[in-house]
PDB file of C-alpha atoms in Angstrom:
ATOM      1  CA  UNK A 608      80.345  99.930 103.098  1.00  0.00           C
ATOM      2  CA  UNK A 609      83.288 101.613 101.366  1.00  0.00           C
ATOM      3  CA  UNK A 610      82.363 100.080  97.978  1.00  0.00           C
ATOM      4  CA  UNK A 611      78.725 101.064  98.427  1.00  0.00           C
ATOM      5  CA  UNK A 612      79.716 104.624  99.331  1.00  0.00           C
ATOM      6  CA  UNK A 613      81.981 104.812  96.269  1.00  0.00           C
ATOM      7  CA  UNK A 614      79.073 103.712  94.055  1.00  0.00           C
ATOM      8  CA  UNK A 615      76.853 106.362  95.652  1.00  0.00           C
ATOM      9  CA  UNK A 616      79.590 108.954  95.085  1.00  0.00           C
ATOM     10  CA  UNK A 617      79.644 107.813  91.445  1.00  0.00           C
ATOM     11  CA  UNK A 618      75.940 108.663  91.165  1.00  0.00           C
ATOM     12  CA  UNK A 619      76.458 112.091  92.738  1.00  0.00           C
ATOM     13  CA  UNK A 620      79.520 112.841  90.618  1.00  0.00           C
ATOM     14  CA  UNK A 621      77.514 112.228  87.443  1.00  0.00           C
ATOM     15  CA  UNK A 622      74.562 114.228  88.797  1.00  0.00           C
ATOM     16  CA  UNK A 623      76.703 117.242  89.764  1.00  0.00           C
ATOM     17  CA  UNK A 624      78.448 117.198  86.368  1.00  0.00           C
ATOM     18  CA  UNK A 625      75.052 117.190  84.613  1.00  0.00           C
ATOM     19  CA  UNK A 626      74.093 120.246  86.681  1.00  0.00           C
ATOM     20  CA  UNK A 627      77.364 121.988  85.769  1.00  0.00           C
ATOM     21  CA  UNK A 628      77.033 121.225  82.059  1.00  0.00           C
ATOM     22  CA  UNK A 629      73.368 122.267  81.816  1.00  0.00           C
ATOM     23  CA  UNK A 630      73.760 125.503  83.768  1.00  0.00           C
ATOM     24  CA  UNK A 631      77.240 126.665  82.829  1.00  0.00           C
ATOM     25  CA  UNK A 632      78.122 124.852  79.596  1.00  0.00           C
ATOM     26  CA  UNK A 633      81.387 123.707  81.182  1.00  0.00           C
ATOM     27  CA  UNK A 634      82.231 120.864  83.539  1.00  0.00           C
ATOM     28  CA  UNK A 635      85.204 119.169  85.157  1.00  0.00           C
ATOM     29  CA  UNK A 636      86.823 117.136  82.378  1.00  0.00           C
ATOM     30  CA  UNK A 637      88.783 114.988  84.841  1.00  0.00           C
ATOM     31  CA  UNK A 638      85.649 114.028  86.791  1.00  0.00           C
ATOM     32  CA  UNK A 639      83.679 113.477  83.566  1.00  0.00           C
ATOM     33  CA  UNK A 640      86.397 111.174  82.179  1.00  0.00           C
ATOM     34  CA  UNK A 641      86.081 109.131  85.384  1.00  0.00           C
ATOM     35  CA  UNK A 642      82.331 108.751  84.740  1.00  0.00           C
ATOM     36  CA  UNK A 643      82.948 107.803  81.112  1.00  0.00           C
ATOM     37  CA  UNK A 644      85.612 105.245  82.065  1.00  0.00           C
ATOM     38  CA  UNK A 645      83.357 103.732  84.749  1.00  0.00           C
ATOM     39  CA  UNK A 646      80.560 103.276  82.221  1.00  0.00           C
ATOM     40  CA  UNK A 647      82.891 101.479  79.822  1.00  0.00           C
ATOM     41  CA  UNK A 648      84.533  99.323  82.526  1.00  0.00           C
ATOM     42  CA  UNK A 649      82.256  96.422  81.609  1.00  0.00           C
ATOM     43  CA  UNK A 650      84.378  93.596  82.964  1.00  0.00           C
ATOM     44  CA  UNK A 651      86.063  95.257  85.963  1.00  0.00           C
ATOM     45  CA  UNK A 652      86.829  92.974  88.895  1.00  0.00           C
ATOM     46  CA  UNK A 653      86.371  95.501  91.699  1.00  0.00           C
ATOM     47  CA  UNK A 654      84.744  98.830  92.531  1.00  0.00           C
ATOM     48  CA  UNK A 655      88.201 100.423  92.727  1.00  0.00           C
ATOM     49  CA  UNK A 656      88.881  99.224  89.181  1.00  0.00           C
ATOM     50  CA  UNK A 657      85.579 100.638  87.915  1.00  0.00           C
ATOM     51  CA  UNK A 658      86.348 104.143  89.154  1.00  0.00           C
ATOM     52  CA  UNK A 659      90.142 104.064  89.153  1.00  0.00           C
ATOM     53  CA  UNK A 660      90.352 104.725  92.897  1.00  0.00           C
ATOM     54  CA  UNK A 661      88.765 107.165  95.336  1.00  0.00           C
ATOM     55  CA  UNK A 662      90.869 110.131  94.105  1.00  0.00           C
ATOM     56  CA  UNK A 663      88.937 110.162  90.832  1.00  0.00           C
ATOM     57  CA  UNK A 664      85.624 110.357  92.734  1.00  0.00           C
ATOM     58  CA  UNK A 665      86.527 113.471  94.703  1.00  0.00           C
ATOM     59  CA  UNK A 666      83.795 115.646  93.151  1.00  0.00           C
ATOM     60  CA  UNK A 667      81.189 112.946  93.828  1.00  0.00           C
ATOM     61  CA  UNK A 668      82.319 112.431  97.426  1.00  0.00           C
ATOM     62  CA  UNK A 669      82.338 116.192  98.112  1.00  0.00           C
ATOM     63  CA  UNK A 670      78.847 116.533  96.610  1.00  0.00           C
ATOM     64  CA  UNK A 671      77.582 113.541  98.610  1.00  0.00           C
ATOM     65  CA  UNK A 672      79.024 114.934 101.861  1.00  0.00           C
ATOM     66  CA  UNK A 673      77.425 118.338 101.184  1.00  0.00           C
ATOM     67  CA  UNK A 674      74.039 116.749 100.451  1.00  0.00           C
ATOM     68  CA  UNK A 675      74.181 114.554 103.572  1.00  0.00           C
ATOM     69  CA  UNK A 676      75.017 117.658 105.606  1.00  0.00           C
ATOM     70  CA  UNK A 677      71.893 119.366 104.227  1.00  0.00           C
ATOM     71  CA  UNK A 678      73.604 121.888 101.945  1.00  0.00           C
ATOM     72  CA  UNK A 679      70.753 123.240  99.808  1.00  0.00           C
ATOM     73  CA  UNK A 680      73.096 124.416  97.038  1.00  0.00           C
ATOM     74  CA  UNK A 681      73.161 120.842  95.774  1.00  0.00           C
ATOM     75  CA  UNK A 682      69.388 120.250  95.669  1.00  0.00           C
ATOM     76  CA  UNK A 683      69.426 120.082  91.873  1.00  0.00           C
ATOM     77  CA  UNK A 684      72.209 117.473  91.898  1.00  0.00           C
ATOM     78  CA  UNK A 685      70.296 115.523  94.563  1.00  0.00           C
ATOM     79  CA  UNK A 686      67.230 115.563  92.308  1.00  0.00           C
ATOM     80  CA  UNK A 687      69.183 114.038  89.417  1.00  0.00           C
ATOM     81  CA  UNK A 688      70.722 111.434  91.754  1.00  0.00           C
ATOM     82  CA  UNK A 689      67.311 110.387  93.078  1.00  0.00           C
ATOM     83  CA  UNK A 690      65.939 110.170  89.507  1.00  0.00           C
ATOM     84  CA  UNK A 691      68.850 107.910  88.509  1.00  0.00           C
ATOM     85  CA  UNK A 692      68.141 105.614  91.460  1.00  0.00           C
ATOM     86  CA  UNK A 693      64.478 105.454  90.449  1.00  0.00           C
ATOM     87  CA  UNK A 694      65.437 104.686  86.850  1.00  0.00           C
ATOM     88  CA  UNK A 695      67.579 101.757  87.992  1.00  0.00           C
ATOM     89  CA  UNK A 696      64.466  99.635  88.746  1.00  0.00           C
ATOM     90  CA  UNK A 697      62.873  99.614  85.258  1.00  0.00           C
ATOM     91  CA  UNK A 698      66.318  99.191  83.692  1.00  0.00           C
ATOM     92  CA  UNK A 699      67.101  96.212  85.951  1.00  0.00           C
ATOM     93  CA  UNK A 700      63.793  94.577  84.958  1.00  0.00           C
ATOM     94  CA  UNK A 701      64.442  94.961  81.209  1.00  0.00           C
ATOM     95  CA  UNK A 702      66.911  92.167  80.423  1.00  0.00           C
ATOM     96  CA  UNK A 703      66.706  92.694  76.656  1.00  0.00           C
ATOM     97  CA  UNK A 704      67.732  96.338  77.057  1.00  0.00           C
ATOM     98  CA  UNK A 705      70.532  95.346  79.445  1.00  0.00           C
ATOM     99  CA  UNK A 706      71.903  92.889  76.876  1.00  0.00           C
ATOM    100  CA  UNK A 707      71.845  95.494  74.112  1.00  0.00           C
ATOM    101  CA  UNK A 708      73.446  98.153  76.311  1.00  0.00           C
ATOM    102  CA  UNK A 709      76.205  95.767  77.414  1.00  0.00           C
ATOM    103  CA  UNK A 710      77.020  94.725  73.852  1.00  0.00           C
ATOM    104  CA  UNK A 711      77.056  98.267  72.447  1.00  0.00           C
ATOM    105  CA  UNK A 712      79.038  99.756  75.327  1.00  0.00           C
ATOM    106  CA  UNK A 713      81.673  97.077  74.788  1.00  0.00           C
ATOM    107  CA  UNK A 714      81.832  98.100  71.134  1.00  0.00           C
ATOM    108  CA  UNK A 715      82.185 101.783  72.094  1.00  0.00           C
ATOM    109  CA  UNK A 716      84.925 100.914  74.594  1.00  0.00           C
ATOM    110  CA  UNK A 717      86.847  99.296  71.743  1.00  0.00           C
ATOM    111  CA  UNK A 718      86.569 102.270  69.367  1.00  0.00           C
ATOM    112  CA  UNK A 719      89.840 102.944  67.598  1.00  0.00           C
ATOM    113  CA  UNK A 720      91.765 106.150  68.209  1.00  0.00           C
ATOM    114  CA  UNK A 721      92.218 106.304  64.445  1.00  0.00           C
ATOM    115  CA  UNK A 722      89.227 107.581  62.497  1.00  0.00           C
ATOM    116  CA  UNK A 723      89.260 108.227  58.735  1.00  0.00           C
ATOM    117  CA  UNK A 724      93.053 107.930  58.724  1.00  0.00           C
ATOM    118  CA  UNK A 725      93.394 110.543  61.472  1.00  0.00           C
ATOM    119  CA  UNK A 726      94.801 109.803  64.935  1.00  0.00           C
ATOM    120  CA  UNK A 727      92.432 111.327  67.488  1.00  0.00           C
ATOM    121  CA  UNK A 728      93.689 113.238  70.513  1.00  0.00           C
ATOM    122  CA  UNK A 729      92.500 111.795  73.836  1.00  0.00           C
ATOM    123  CA  UNK A 730      89.814 114.478  74.295  1.00  0.00           C
ATOM    124  CA  UNK A 731      88.596 113.987  70.706  1.00  0.00           C
ATOM    125  CA  UNK A 732      88.358 110.246  71.303  1.00  0.00           C
ATOM    126  CA  UNK A 733      86.349 110.801  74.477  1.00  0.00           C
ATOM    127  CA  UNK A 734      84.039 113.196  72.609  1.00  0.00           C
ATOM    128  CA  UNK A 735      83.483 110.516  69.956  1.00  0.00           C
ATOM    129  CA  UNK A 736      82.709 107.926  72.634  1.00  0.00           C
ATOM    130  CA  UNK A 737      80.312 110.377  74.305  1.00  0.00           C
ATOM    131  CA  UNK A 738      78.555 110.953  70.976  1.00  0.00           C
ATOM    132  CA  UNK A 739      78.062 107.198  70.469  1.00  0.00           C
ATOM    133  CA  UNK A 740      76.932 106.697  74.078  1.00  0.00           C
ATOM    134  CA  UNK A 741      74.455 109.588  73.778  1.00  0.00           C
ATOM    135  CA  UNK A 742      72.902 107.910  70.727  1.00  0.00           C
ATOM    136  CA  UNK A 743      72.578 104.641  72.629  1.00  0.00           C
ATOM    137  CA  UNK A 744      71.065 106.487  75.599  1.00  0.00           C
ATOM    138  CA  UNK A 745      68.427 108.081  73.350  1.00  0.00           C
ATOM    139  CA  UNK A 746      67.442 104.714  71.874  1.00  0.00           C
ATOM    140  CA  UNK A 747      67.332 102.842  75.191  1.00  0.00           C
ATOM    141  CA  UNK A 748      67.408 104.596  78.571  1.00  0.00           C
ATOM    142  CA  UNK A 749      65.388 107.641  77.495  1.00  0.00           C
ATOM    143  CA  UNK A 750      62.479 105.321  76.568  1.00  0.00           C
ATOM    144  CA  UNK A 751      62.164 104.178  80.200  1.00  0.00           C
ATOM    145  CA  UNK A 752      59.890 105.816  82.737  1.00  0.00           C
ATOM    146  CA  UNK A 753      60.388 108.028  84.652  1.00  0.00           C
ATOM    147  CA  UNK A 754      62.313 110.074  82.085  1.00  0.00           C
ATOM    148  CA  UNK A 755      64.955 112.365  83.510  1.00  0.00           C
ATOM    149  CA  UNK A 756      64.315 115.989  82.618  1.00  0.00           C
ATOM    150  CA  UNK A 757      67.464 118.121  82.621  1.00  0.00           C
ATOM    151  CA  UNK A 758      66.960 121.787  83.419  1.00  0.00           C
ATOM    152  CA  UNK A 759      69.488 124.425  82.447  1.00  0.00           C
ATOM    153  CA  UNK A 760      70.227 127.381  80.216  1.00  0.00           C
ATOM    154  CA  UNK A 761      68.891 126.960  76.655  1.00  0.00           C
ATOM    155  CA  UNK A 762      72.098 128.323  75.112  1.00  0.00           C
ATOM    156  CA  UNK A 763      74.048 125.434  76.647  1.00  0.00           C
ATOM    157  CA  UNK A 764      71.433 122.761  76.017  1.00  0.00           C
ATOM    158  CA  UNK A 765      71.453 123.614  72.297  1.00  0.00           C
ATOM    159  CA  UNK A 766      75.140 122.722  71.911  1.00  0.00           C
ATOM    160  CA  UNK A 767      75.462 119.187  70.563  1.00  0.00           C
ATOM    161  CA  UNK A 768      78.667 118.325  72.428  1.00  0.00           C
ATOM    162  CA  UNK A 769      77.135 119.404  75.738  1.00  0.00           C
ATOM    163  CA  UNK A 770      74.023 117.309  75.098  1.00  0.00           C
ATOM    164  CA  UNK A 771      76.187 114.281  74.236  1.00  0.00           C
ATOM    165  CA  UNK A 772      78.090 114.608  77.488  1.00  0.00           C
ATOM    166  CA  UNK A 773      74.952 115.168  79.583  1.00  0.00           C
ATOM    167  CA  UNK A 774      73.466 111.919  78.239  1.00  0.00           C
ATOM    168  CA  UNK A 775      76.782 110.126  78.777  1.00  0.00           C
ATOM    169  CA  UNK A 776      76.933 111.377  82.364  1.00  0.00           C
ATOM    170  CA  UNK A 777      73.346 110.287  83.034  1.00  0.00           C
ATOM    171  CA  UNK A 778      74.219 106.856  81.605  1.00  0.00           C
ATOM    172  CA  UNK A 779      77.264 106.678  83.898  1.00  0.00           C
ATOM    173  CA  UNK A 780      75.106 107.725  86.845  1.00  0.00           C
ATOM    174  CA  UNK A 781      72.698 104.908  86.051  1.00  0.00           C
ATOM    175  CA  UNK A 782      75.605 102.461  85.882  1.00  0.00           C
ATOM    176  CA  UNK A 783      76.625 103.600  89.383  1.00  0.00           C
ATOM    177  CA  UNK A 784      73.003 103.258  90.568  1.00  0.00           C
ATOM    178  CA  UNK A 785      72.948  99.656  89.303  1.00  0.00           C
ATOM    179  CA  UNK A 786      76.236  98.991  91.102  1.00  0.00           C
ATOM    180  CA  UNK A 787      74.923 100.619  94.300  1.00  0.00           C
ATOM    181  CA  UNK A 788      71.882  98.355  94.243  1.00  0.00           C
ATOM    182  CA  UNK A 789      74.055  95.275  93.573  1.00  0.00           C
ATOM    183  CA  UNK A 790      76.128  96.184  96.635  1.00  0.00           C
ATOM    184  CA  UNK A 791      73.027  96.276  98.833  1.00  0.00           C
ATOM    185  CA  UNK A 792      72.138  99.955  98.564  1.00  0.00           C
ATOM    186  CA  UNK A 793      68.531 101.092  98.815  1.00  0.00           C
ATOM    187  CA  UNK A 794      66.319 103.939  99.985  1.00  0.00           C
ATOM    188  CA  UNK A 795      66.492 102.748 103.578  1.00  0.00           C
ATOM    189  CA  UNK A 796      70.272 103.237 103.534  1.00  0.00           C
ATOM    190  CA  UNK A 797      69.748 106.870 102.617  1.00  0.00           C
ATOM    191  CA  UNK A 798      66.882 107.449 105.034  1.00  0.00           C
ATOM    192  CA  UNK A 799      68.225 105.677 108.097  1.00  0.00           C
ATOM    193  CA  UNK A 800      71.929 105.222 107.414  1.00  0.00           C
ATOM    194  CA  UNK A 801      72.780 108.857 106.739  1.00  0.00           C
ATOM    195  CA  UNK A 802      75.150 109.273 109.703  1.00  0.00           C
ATOM    196  CA  UNK A 803      77.147 106.130 108.873  1.00  0.00           C
ATOM    197  CA  UNK A 804      77.258 107.052 105.209  1.00  0.00           C
ATOM    198  CA  UNK A 805      78.466 110.567 106.014  1.00  0.00           C
ATOM    199  CA  UNK A 806      81.243 109.150 108.212  1.00  0.00           C
ATOM    200  CA  UNK A 807      82.287 106.729 105.474  1.00  0.00           C
ATOM    201  CA  UNK A 808      82.165 109.408 102.762  1.00  0.00           C
ATOM    202  CA  UNK A 809      84.421 111.669 104.828  1.00  0.00           C
ATOM    203  CA  UNK A 810      87.037 108.919 105.057  1.00  0.00           C
ATOM    204  CA  UNK A 811      87.187 108.893 101.239  1.00  0.00           C
ATOM    205  CA  UNK A 812      88.232 112.558 101.130  1.00  0.00           C
ATOM    206  CA  UNK A 813      91.973 113.267 101.079  1.00  0.00           C
ATOM    207  CA  UNK A 814      93.261 114.477 104.440  1.00  0.00           C
TER     208      UNK A 814
END
């Protein structure tokens, strides 16, 4: 149950960050790095290893708790989360796409910090990874149906870096949706297991 709740929090963390980026042009870098790292943790042995522990999922857990409590301020984030869960099915059924995504994400994970003789700062390296991931997303995930439509302010959605990160975050959210399904998650958990899930999510929040 804890692992499943962490995976669900991973979906909601990505969804809330997409909302932040699209509407405000800024987002929590720490939470976004967690999403990026989880997407590139191809061969992790545990859910804790994928996310780096519950502390790094705080934004996702807080968003999940708010949604489960019926807080309407997070309806947009909930919409993205539901879309990611729906997208998981066609992705899971497309083994050729899964193979390509796995291979290319591994290559992106291994990108060198040194580019054109210049040692990249950590944030520059993450931006480069996000750019590569966004390209992969456009060629693969965005061809699946239903397509996720991101709403926000045009001035933010016209900035290339923001678009790269939004696609990276959606990709990470899909990765969490796949994990959630693998751990036994499904619509019935959300519809009928809300109380248990809320209790479990609260235990993941720091005292």
